[in-house]
mmCIF file of C-alpha atoms in Angstrom:
data_model
loop_
_atom_site.group_PDB
_atom_site.id
_atom_site.type_symbol
_atom_site.label_atom_id
_atom_site.label_comp_id
_atom_site.label_asym_id
_atom_site.label_seq_id
_atom_site.Cartn_x
_atom_site.Cartn_y
_atom_site.Cartn_z
ATOM 1 C CA MET A 1 117.235 106.290 103.701
ATOM 2 C CA GLN A 2 119.453 107.088 100.738
ATOM 3 C CA LEU A 3 122.501 105.655 99.026
ATOM 4 C CA ARG A 4 124.551 108.810 98.407
ATOM 5 C CA TRP A 5 127.135 107.282 96.097
ATOM 6 C CA ILE A 6 128.485 103.902 95.120
ATOM 7 C CA GLU A 7 131.762 102.749 93.616
ATOM 8 C CA LEU A 8 132.365 99.406 91.893
ATOM 9 C CA ARG A 9 135.758 97.992 90.930
ATOM 10 C CA ASP A 10 136.041 94.642 89.202
ATOM 11 C CA PHE A 11 132.459 93.771 90.135
ATOM 12 C CA ARG A 12 130.959 91.616 87.371
ATOM 13 C CA ASN A 13 131.420 93.623 84.140
ATOM 14 C CA HIS A 14 132.053 96.931 85.942
ATOM 15 C CA GLY A 15 135.784 97.598 85.879
ATOM 16 C CA ASP A 16 135.644 101.027 87.498
ATOM 17 C CA THR A 17 132.226 102.656 88.018
ATOM 18 C CA ARG A 18 131.319 105.467 90.384
ATOM 19 C CA VAL A 19 127.944 107.180 90.490
ATOM 20 C CA VAL A 20 126.296 109.720 92.749
ATOM 21 C CA VAL A 21 122.757 108.498 93.446
ATOM 22 C CA PRO A 22 120.114 111.217 93.824
ATOM 23 C CA ASP A 23 116.945 110.963 95.830
ATOM 24 C CA GLY A 24 113.706 110.146 94.013
ATOM 25 C CA LEU A 25 113.199 107.896 90.987
ATOM 26 C CA VAL A 26 116.377 106.924 89.131
ATOM 27 C CA VAL A 27 116.195 104.841 85.947
ATOM 28 C CA ALA A 28 119.097 102.837 84.515
ATOM 29 C CA VAL A 29 118.533 102.104 80.832
ATOM 30 C CA GLY A 30 120.573 100.006 78.436
ATOM 31 C CA PRO A 31 120.559 96.822 76.359
ATOM 32 C CA ASN A 32 120.679 93.356 77.863
ATOM 33 C CA GLY A 33 124.137 92.506 79.123
ATOM 34 C CA ALA A 34 125.184 96.142 79.520
ATOM 35 C CA GLY A 35 125.524 95.928 83.307
ATOM 36 C CA LYS A 36 122.273 97.427 84.649
ATOM 37 C CA THR A 37 121.391 94.425 86.788
ATOM 38 C CA ASN A 38 125.006 94.123 87.938
ATOM 39 C CA LEU A 39 124.925 97.728 89.153
ATOM 40 C CA MET A 40 121.710 97.166 91.090
ATOM 41 C CA GLU A 41 123.037 93.895 92.465
ATOM 42 C CA ALA A 42 126.065 95.795 93.780
ATOM 43 C CA MET A 43 123.789 98.335 95.465
ATOM 44 C CA PHE A 44 121.884 95.579 97.239
ATOM 45 C CA PHE A 45 125.107 93.741 98.089
ATOM 46 C CA LEU A 46 126.502 96.881 99.728
ATOM 47 C CA CYS A 47 123.468 97.069 102.029
ATOM 48 C CA SER A 48 123.011 93.372 102.785
ATOM 49 C CA LEU A 49 126.341 91.618 102.042
ATOM 50 C CA THR A 50 124.419 89.070 99.985
ATOM 51 C CA SER A 51 123.607 88.839 96.300
ATOM 52 C CA PRO A 52 119.959 88.507 95.255
ATOM 53 C CA ARG A 53 121.116 86.429 92.283
ATOM 54 C CA VAL A 54 123.851 83.993 93.383
ATOM 55 C CA SER A 55 125.026 82.359 96.603
ATOM 56 C CA ASP A 56 128.714 82.210 95.667
ATOM 57 C CA ASN A 57 131.161 85.104 95.444
ATOM 58 C CA LYS A 58 132.985 83.858 92.380
ATOM 59 C CA PRO A 59 130.520 85.184 89.747
ATOM 60 C CA LEU A 60 130.678 88.633 91.359
ATOM 61 C CA VAL A 61 134.381 89.098 90.651
ATOM 62 C CA ARG A 62 135.293 90.383 87.211
ATOM 63 C CA GLU A 63 137.055 87.793 85.072
ATOM 64 C CA GLY A 64 140.808 88.041 85.509
ATOM 65 C CA ALA A 65 140.615 90.002 88.771
ATOM 66 C CA ALA A 66 141.643 88.651 92.167
ATOM 67 C CA ALA A 67 138.799 90.426 93.963
ATOM 68 C CA GLY A 68 135.906 92.804 93.436
ATOM 69 C CA TYR A 69 135.245 95.926 95.470
ATOM 70 C CA VAL A 70 132.073 97.813 96.380
ATOM 71 C CA ARG A 71 132.115 101.046 98.380
ATOM 72 C CA GLY A 72 129.357 103.495 99.179
ATOM 73 C CA GLU A 73 127.842 105.897 101.646
ATOM 74 C CA VAL A 74 124.362 105.457 103.075
ATOM 75 C CA GLU A 75 122.524 108.238 104.872
ATOM 76 C CA SER A 76 119.593 107.623 107.204
ATOM 77 C CA LEU A 77 117.892 109.347 110.093
ATOM 78 C CA GLN A 78 120.722 107.977 112.223
ATOM 79 C CA GLY A 79 123.404 109.704 110.143
ATOM 80 C CA LYS A 80 125.887 108.738 107.443
ATOM 81 C CA VAL A 81 127.754 105.458 107.231
ATOM 82 C CA LEU A 82 130.580 104.453 104.886
ATOM 83 C CA ILE A 83 130.492 100.779 103.858
ATOM 84 C CA GLU A 84 133.425 99.123 102.068
ATOM 85 C CA VAL A 85 133.467 95.504 100.916
ATOM 86 C CA GLU A 86 136.280 93.497 99.355
ATOM 87 C CA ILE A 87 134.908 90.414 97.609
ATOM 88 C CA PRO A 88 137.551 87.747 96.929
ATOM 89 C CA GLY A 89 136.909 85.043 94.373
ATOM 90 C CA ALA A 90 137.189 82.525 97.201
ATOM 91 C CA GLY A 91 137.015 82.957 100.945
ATOM 92 C CA ALA A 92 135.285 85.425 103.223
ATOM 93 C CA ASN A 93 134.471 89.017 102.332
ATOM 94 C CA ARG A 94 136.351 91.759 104.127
ATOM 95 C CA VAL A 95 133.969 94.443 105.329
ATOM 96 C CA GLN A 96 134.537 97.817 106.921
ATOM 97 C CA VAL A 97 131.955 100.216 108.329
ATOM 98 C CA ASN A 98 133.302 103.728 108.888
ATOM 99 C CA ARG A 99 136.826 102.314 108.427
ATOM 100 C CA SER A 100 136.363 99.736 111.188
ATOM 101 C CA PRO A 101 136.288 96.002 110.333
ATOM 102 C CA VAL A 102 133.035 94.120 110.959
ATOM 103 C CA ARG A 103 132.384 90.391 110.772
ATOM 104 C CA ARG A 104 128.643 90.060 111.071
ATOM 105 C CA LYS A 105 126.211 90.879 108.295
ATOM 106 C CA ARG A 106 123.768 92.323 110.764
ATOM 107 C CA ASP A 107 126.264 95.072 111.626
ATOM 108 C CA VAL A 108 125.745 96.398 108.098
ATOM 109 C CA ARG A 109 122.074 95.492 107.727
ATOM 110 C CA ARG A 110 121.129 97.441 110.841
ATOM 111 C CA GLN A 111 122.406 100.629 109.203
ATOM 112 C CA ALA A 112 121.507 100.131 105.532
ATOM 113 C CA ARG A 113 118.185 98.682 104.382
ATOM 114 C CA ALA A 114 117.335 97.866 100.779
ATOM 115 C CA VAL A 115 114.537 95.903 99.120
ATOM 116 C CA TYR A 116 115.296 94.274 95.765
ATOM 117 C CA PHE A 117 112.920 93.004 93.074
ATOM 118 C CA GLY A 118 114.125 91.013 90.075
ATOM 119 C CA PRO A 119 112.618 88.740 87.406
ATOM 120 C CA ASP A 120 113.461 85.664 89.496
ATOM 121 C CA ASP A 121 110.873 86.857 92.027
ATOM 122 C CA LEU A 122 108.223 85.359 89.771
ATOM 123 C CA ASP A 123 109.274 82.060 91.379
ATOM 124 C CA VAL A 124 107.945 83.338 94.708
ATOM 125 C CA VAL A 125 104.479 83.188 93.176
ATOM 126 C CA ARG A 126 104.798 80.355 90.656
ATOM 127 C CA GLY A 127 107.490 78.203 92.231
ATOM 128 C CA GLU A 128 107.759 75.616 95.006
ATOM 129 C CA PRO A 129 106.978 76.451 98.667
ATOM 130 C CA GLY A 130 110.694 76.782 99.385
ATOM 131 C CA GLN A 131 110.741 79.953 97.287
ATOM 132 C CA ARG A 132 108.038 81.492 99.427
ATOM 133 C CA ARG A 133 109.761 80.427 102.647
ATOM 134 C CA ARG A 134 112.882 82.158 101.395
ATOM 135 C CA PHE A 135 110.854 85.300 100.725
ATOM 136 C CA LEU A 136 109.409 85.177 104.248
ATOM 137 C CA ASP A 137 112.903 84.917 105.702
ATOM 138 C CA GLU A 138 114.153 87.765 103.511
ATOM 139 C CA ALA A 139 111.238 89.847 104.768
ATOM 140 C CA LEU A 140 112.041 88.928 108.359
ATOM 141 C CA VAL A 141 115.683 90.012 107.961
ATOM 142 C CA ALA A 142 114.727 93.217 106.117
ATOM 143 C CA LEU A 143 112.382 94.177 108.956
ATOM 144 C CA TRP A 144 114.530 93.022 111.883
ATOM 145 C CA PRO A 145 118.162 92.202 110.944
ATOM 146 C CA LEU A 146 118.957 90.874 114.411
ATOM 147 C CA LYS A 147 116.354 88.131 114.003
ATOM 148 C CA GLU A 148 118.362 86.396 111.297
ATOM 149 C CA SER A 149 119.773 84.309 114.144
ATOM 150 C CA LEU A 150 116.341 82.666 114.483
ATOM 151 C CA ILE A 151 116.667 81.298 110.946
ATOM 152 C CA THR A 152 120.203 79.979 111.400
ATOM 153 C CA ALA A 153 119.396 78.412 114.786
ATOM 154 C CA TYR A 154 116.375 76.578 113.408
ATOM 155 C CA ASP A 155 118.197 75.402 110.269
ATOM 156 C CA ARG A 156 121.039 74.045 112.399
ATOM 157 C CA THR A 157 118.621 72.161 114.639
ATOM 158 C CA VAL A 158 116.819 70.551 111.684
ATOM 159 C CA ARG A 159 120.124 69.479 110.107
ATOM 160 C CA GLN A 160 121.347 67.899 113.348
ATOM 161 C CA ARG A 161 118.057 66.118 114.001
ATOM 162 C CA ASN A 162 117.945 64.809 110.432
ATOM 163 C CA ARG A 163 121.526 63.548 110.721
ATOM 164 C CA LEU A 164 120.586 61.651 113.875
ATOM 165 C CA LEU A 165 117.603 60.063 112.104
ATOM 166 C CA LYS A 166 119.606 59.137 108.997
ATOM 167 C CA ASP A 167 122.463 57.557 110.966
ATOM 168 C CA TRP A 168 120.191 55.497 113.251
ATOM 169 C CA GLU A 169 120.197 51.771 112.441
ATOM 170 C CA GLY A 170 118.494 50.324 115.526
ATOM 171 C CA LYS A 171 114.893 49.785 116.548
ATOM 172 C CA GLY A 172 112.670 52.449 118.031
ATOM 173 C CA ALA A 173 113.883 56.006 118.427
ATOM 174 C CA PRO A 174 117.598 56.894 118.612
ATOM 175 C CA ALA A 175 119.083 58.075 121.882
ATOM 176 C CA GLY A 176 119.131 61.847 122.115
ATOM 177 C CA LEU A 177 116.103 62.409 119.886
ATOM 178 C CA GLU A 178 114.054 63.895 122.727
ATOM 179 C CA ALA A 179 116.723 66.529 123.335
ATOM 180 C CA TRP A 180 116.644 67.518 119.649
ATOM 181 C CA ASP A 181 112.845 67.519 119.785
ATOM 182 C CA ALA A 182 112.943 70.043 122.629
ATOM 183 C CA GLU A 183 115.358 72.263 120.695
ATOM 184 C CA LEU A 184 113.254 71.911 117.557
ATOM 185 C CA VAL A 185 110.166 73.067 119.444
ATOM 186 C CA GLU A 186 111.960 76.040 120.983
ATOM 187 C CA ASN A 187 113.646 77.260 117.798
ATOM 188 C CA GLY A 188 110.722 76.323 115.568
ATOM 189 C CA CYS A 189 108.221 78.302 117.616
ATOM 190 C CA ALA A 190 110.505 81.347 117.658
ATOM 191 C CA LEU A 191 110.833 81.271 113.855
ATOM 192 C CA THR A 192 107.111 80.608 113.349
ATOM 193 C CA ARG A 193 106.173 83.650 115.409
ATOM 194 C CA ALA A 194 108.707 85.861 113.620
ATOM 195 C CA ARG A 195 107.530 84.756 110.164
ATOM 196 C CA ALA A 196 103.913 85.277 111.184
ATOM 197 C CA GLU A 197 104.675 88.822 112.314
ATOM 198 C CA ALA A 198 106.594 89.581 109.098
ATOM 199 C CA ALA A 199 103.711 88.309 106.968
ATOM 200 C CA THR A 200 101.216 90.292 109.031
ATOM 201 C CA ARG A 201 103.236 93.470 108.529
ATOM 202 C CA LEU A 202 103.713 93.211 104.762
ATOM 203 C CA ALA A 203 100.482 91.526 103.600
ATOM 204 C CA PRO A 204 98.148 94.566 103.834
ATOM 205 C CA TYR A 205 100.595 96.720 101.877
ATOM 206 C CA ALA A 206 101.114 94.058 99.193
ATOM 207 C CA GLU A 207 97.369 93.563 98.856
ATOM 208 C CA GLU A 208 96.838 97.318 98.548
ATOM 209 C CA GLU A 209 99.500 97.615 95.836
ATOM 210 C CA PHE A 210 97.984 94.735 93.872
ATOM 211 C CA LEU A 211 94.458 96.139 94.116
ATOM 212 C CA HIS A 212 95.636 99.517 92.830
ATOM 213 C CA LEU A 213 97.610 97.945 89.988
ATOM 214 C CA VAL A 214 95.291 95.168 88.820
ATOM 215 C CA GLY A 215 91.883 96.234 90.064
ATOM 216 C CA TYR A 216 91.059 93.171 92.141
ATOM 217 C CA GLY A 217 92.398 91.486 95.202
ATOM 218 C CA LEU A 218 95.477 89.521 96.195
ATOM 219 C CA ALA A 219 95.146 87.391 99.323
ATOM 220 C CA CYS A 220 98.390 86.872 101.187
ATOM 221 C CA LYS A 221 98.414 84.565 104.232
ATOM 222 C CA TYR A 222 101.123 82.822 106.199
ATOM 223 C CA LEU A 223 100.495 79.063 106.279
ATOM 224 C CA ALA A 224 102.431 77.742 109.248
ATOM 225 C CA SER A 225 103.278 74.051 109.451
ATOM 226 C CA VAL A 226 102.272 74.123 113.109
ATOM 227 C CA GLU A 227 99.313 76.125 114.397
ATOM 228 C CA GLY A 228 97.517 76.295 117.697
ATOM 229 C CA GLU A 229 97.848 77.874 121.130
ATOM 230 C CA PRO A 230 99.894 77.472 123.114
ATOM 231 C CA LEU A 231 102.181 76.990 120.124
ATOM 232 C CA GLU A 232 104.832 74.986 121.970
ATOM 233 C CA GLU A 233 102.251 72.423 123.054
ATOM 234 C CA ALA A 234 100.806 72.176 119.540
ATOM 235 C CA PHE A 235 104.314 71.684 118.148
ATOM 236 C CA ARG A 236 105.112 68.871 120.598
ATOM 237 C CA GLU A 237 101.829 67.141 119.810
ATOM 238 C CA ARG A 238 102.530 67.267 116.074
ATOM 239 C CA LEU A 239 106.006 65.840 116.607
ATOM 240 C CA ILE A 240 104.621 62.956 118.614
ATOM 241 C CA ALA A 241 101.916 62.291 116.016
ATOM 242 C CA ARG A 242 104.513 62.156 113.202
ATOM 243 C CA ARG A 243 107.247 60.381 115.149
ATOM 244 C CA GLU A 244 106.762 57.040 113.378
ATOM 245 C CA ASP A 245 106.791 58.729 109.971
ATOM 246 C CA ASP A 246 110.004 60.595 110.910
ATOM 247 C CA LEU A 247 111.677 57.294 111.821
ATOM 248 C CA ILE A 248 110.523 55.552 108.649
ATOM 249 C CA ARG A 249 111.514 58.373 106.300
ATOM 250 C CA ARG A 250 114.528 59.389 108.409
ATOM 251 C CA THR A 251 113.796 63.090 108.184
ATOM 252 C CA THR A 252 111.937 65.784 110.115
ATOM 253 C CA LEU A 253 108.406 66.247 108.792
ATOM 254 C CA VAL A 254 107.141 68.918 111.205
ATOM 255 C CA GLY A 255 108.282 72.511 111.555
ATOM 256 C CA PRO A 256 108.770 75.841 109.764
ATOM 257 C CA HIS A 257 110.775 74.157 106.993
ATOM 258 C CA ARG A 258 107.336 72.923 105.849
ATOM 259 C CA ASP A 259 105.693 76.376 105.939
ATOM 260 C CA ASP A 260 104.205 78.182 102.957
ATOM 261 C CA LEU A 261 102.878 81.601 102.055
ATOM 262 C CA GLY A 262 99.381 81.333 100.627
ATOM 263 C CA LEU A 263 98.817 83.638 97.643
ATOM 264 C CA ALA A 264 95.452 83.806 95.901
ATOM 265 C CA VAL A 265 94.134 85.921 93.026
ATOM 266 C CA ARG A 266 90.368 86.053 92.523
ATOM 267 C CA GLU A 267 90.098 83.463 95.322
ATOM 268 C CA MET A 268 92.186 80.948 93.364
ATOM 269 C CA GLY A 269 95.710 79.836 94.157
ATOM 270 C CA ALA A 270 98.130 82.117 92.361
ATOM 271 C CA ARG A 271 100.697 79.378 91.802
ATOM 272 C CA ALA A 272 98.343 77.282 89.684
ATOM 273 C CA PHE A 273 95.818 79.754 88.313
ATOM 274 C CA ALA A 274 97.366 83.216 88.024
ATOM 275 C CA SER A 275 98.276 84.379 84.533
ATOM 276 C CA HIS A 276 101.864 85.365 83.812
ATOM 277 C CA GLY A 277 100.948 89.024 84.166
ATOM 278 C CA GLU A 278 99.067 88.447 87.419
ATOM 279 C CA GLY A 279 101.945 86.407 88.809
ATOM 280 C CA TRP A 280 104.429 89.106 87.865
ATOM 281 C CA ALA A 281 102.242 91.813 89.427
ATOM 282 C CA ALA A 282 101.876 89.761 92.613
ATOM 283 C CA ALA A 283 105.634 89.252 92.891
ATOM 284 C CA LEU A 284 106.304 92.955 92.354
ATOM 285 C CA CYS A 285 103.616 93.948 94.857
ATOM 286 C CA LEU A 286 105.053 91.600 97.491
ATOM 287 C CA ARG A 287 108.364 93.477 97.280
ATOM 288 C CA LEU A 288 106.684 96.881 97.278
ATOM 289 C CA GLY A 289 104.617 95.734 100.245
ATOM 290 C CA LEU A 290 107.776 94.679 102.043
ATOM 291 C CA ALA A 291 109.349 98.070 101.321
ATOM 292 C CA ALA A 292 106.298 99.792 102.828
ATOM 293 C CA ALA A 293 106.448 97.554 105.913
ATOM 294 C CA VAL A 294 110.152 98.332 106.374
ATOM 295 C CA ALA A 295 109.384 102.046 106.031
ATOM 296 C CA GLU A 296 106.761 101.727 108.769
ATOM 297 C CA GLU A 297 109.207 99.878 111.010
ATOM 298 C CA LEU A 298 112.073 102.332 110.489
ATOM 299 C CA GLY A 299 110.169 105.561 110.209
ATOM 300 C CA GLU A 300 111.814 106.191 106.813
ATOM 301 C CA PRO A 301 111.679 104.336 103.470
ATOM 302 C CA PRO A 302 114.390 101.836 102.585
ATOM 303 C CA ILE A 303 116.341 101.989 99.336
ATOM 304 C CA VAL A 304 114.151 100.289 96.711
ATOM 305 C CA LEU A 305 115.817 98.500 93.780
ATOM 306 C CA LEU A 306 113.582 97.226 90.960
ATOM 307 C CA ASP A 307 115.314 95.288 88.203
ATOM 308 C CA ASP A 308 113.251 95.219 84.989
ATOM 309 C CA PRO A 309 109.854 95.593 86.725
ATOM 310 C CA PHE A 310 107.914 96.723 83.628
ATOM 311 C CA SER A 311 108.743 93.977 81.137
ATOM 312 C CA ALA A 312 105.684 91.792 81.859
ATOM 313 C CA LEU A 313 103.237 94.660 82.370
ATOM 314 C CA ASP A 314 101.073 96.327 79.748
ATOM 315 C CA PRO A 315 101.728 100.048 79.050
ATOM 316 C CA ALA A 316 98.876 101.280 81.254
ATOM 317 C CA ARG A 317 100.112 99.305 84.249
ATOM 318 C CA GLN A 318 103.684 100.408 83.631
ATOM 319 C CA VAL A 319 102.488 103.980 84.061
ATOM 320 C CA GLN A 320 100.519 103.044 87.190
ATOM 321 C CA VAL A 321 103.568 101.434 88.803
ATOM 322 C CA ALA A 322 105.785 104.396 87.899
ATOM 323 C CA GLU A 323 103.298 106.826 89.417
ATOM 324 C CA ARG A 324 103.121 104.765 92.612
ATOM 325 C CA LEU A 325 106.909 104.886 92.948
ATOM 326 C CA ALA A 326 106.898 108.665 93.362
ATOM 327 C CA GLY A 327 107.270 109.823 96.933
ATOM 328 C CA ARG A 328 108.744 106.532 98.185
ATOM 329 C CA GLY A 329 112.197 107.929 98.822
ATOM 330 C CA GLN A 330 115.049 106.606 96.725
ATOM 331 C CA VAL A 331 113.946 104.143 94.041
ATOM 332 C CA VAL A 332 116.296 102.786 91.356
ATOM 333 C CA VAL A 333 114.709 101.031 88.376
ATOM 334 C CA SER A 334 116.347 99.298 85.423
ATOM 335 C CA VAL A 335 114.821 98.972 81.947
ATOM 336 C CA ALA A 336 116.144 97.576 78.689
ATOM 337 C CA ASP A 337 113.753 99.515 76.455
ATOM 338 C CA GLU A 338 113.900 103.318 76.399
ATOM 339 C CA SER A 339 110.141 103.394 75.862
ATOM 340 C CA HIS A 340 109.797 101.961 79.392
ATOM 341 C CA VAL A 341 111.541 104.941 81.018
ATOM 342 C CA PRO A 342 108.907 106.590 83.268
ATOM 343 C CA LYS A 343 108.076 110.185 82.463
ATOM 344 C CA ASN A 344 108.443 111.079 86.124
ATOM 345 C CA ALA A 345 112.069 109.882 86.364
ATOM 346 C CA ASP A 346 114.250 112.309 88.333
ATOM 347 C CA GLU A 347 117.445 111.063 86.690
ATOM 348 C CA ILE A 348 118.326 108.654 83.885
ATOM 349 C CA TRP A 349 121.513 106.629 83.670
ATOM 350 C CA GLU A 350 122.641 105.152 80.378
ATOM 351 C CA VAL A 351 124.489 101.897 80.999
ATOM 352 C CA ALA A 352 126.723 100.376 78.320
ATOM 353 C CA ALA A 353 129.517 97.810 78.624
ATOM 354 C CA GLY A 354 129.848 98.286 82.387
ATOM 355 C CA ALA A 355 129.972 102.092 82.206
ATOM 356 C CA VAL A 356 127.371 104.606 83.400
ATOM 357 C CA THR A 357 126.608 107.960 81.789
ATOM 358 C CA ILE A 358 124.245 110.434 83.460
ATOM 359 C CA GLN A 359 121.587 111.756 81.059
ATOM 360 C CA GLY A 360 119.520 113.907 83.409
ATOM 361 C CA ALA A 361 115.785 113.875 84.036
ATOM 362 C CA SER A 362 113.235 112.476 81.583
#
């Protein structure tokens, strides 16, 4: 899969940027604040209709502009597709695919797949379990865009059940709780199975990348809140066992919203014991592992976007990562230091003040 070209207008600090994106390893180089990350964010946004950095549209729109625009053409084994997105400062995005309006993100995500790594991914390793649950759900959507509905259905059920518990003032259990329990079991089991499959797909690739980069192992294991077979029965039993605690605390204590992704380096929990460099390498390898899993699923590699991947790695490991990126299809990397530009780069972009200049190969 390849992003053939992309055009940005009034997106962050890019007033009017258009670049043709070649296949192979592309490196965007420039000082901090020049617009490298913004360019890569726009590439990911075009493919996913979400930002990997913010949840609100407003920061995406250039100051003083009414809206930002991102356009581009993606080519895959299925053919070429033109994606156009208007991003207002407030309100819903307006999206067209091949000049026809679309309303659902999955209509774009089915045709354009990208995997994005950024410095904030360190939180997947070092942060709270919620960061790892988010990664699992991002992996699920990257692998199977249509399964995003499993996430939204489960989240809606948990919110409604929690509202019922919080509003209840009487004794015993509130009326209607059993109905929400049944829905929680159904939607929770569906999401648990999907997350388990996503973790199973990406874990071997992530572990392989880490072993090659660091020289020892990374253990990656999905830690479901509810385990057992049949899963539905195990889920119901856990709900019953925690029912009194749910009523006392007025919240749902069982389900995938309590899941985690276990990560261990040298048989010790990465969150507590990994060094900064090990944590960074683990986060990067999780994304590279996801990209490999998506490639296996699709039969072609996704677009890979790596924002500042070398900054926490020593020179030898920078070279190792760069060498491993060759042959993965289209990979776009950003660096702030020219000394970090890989020698095997197929094209180099110089980014300054929201403008891109093509330098050629390294």
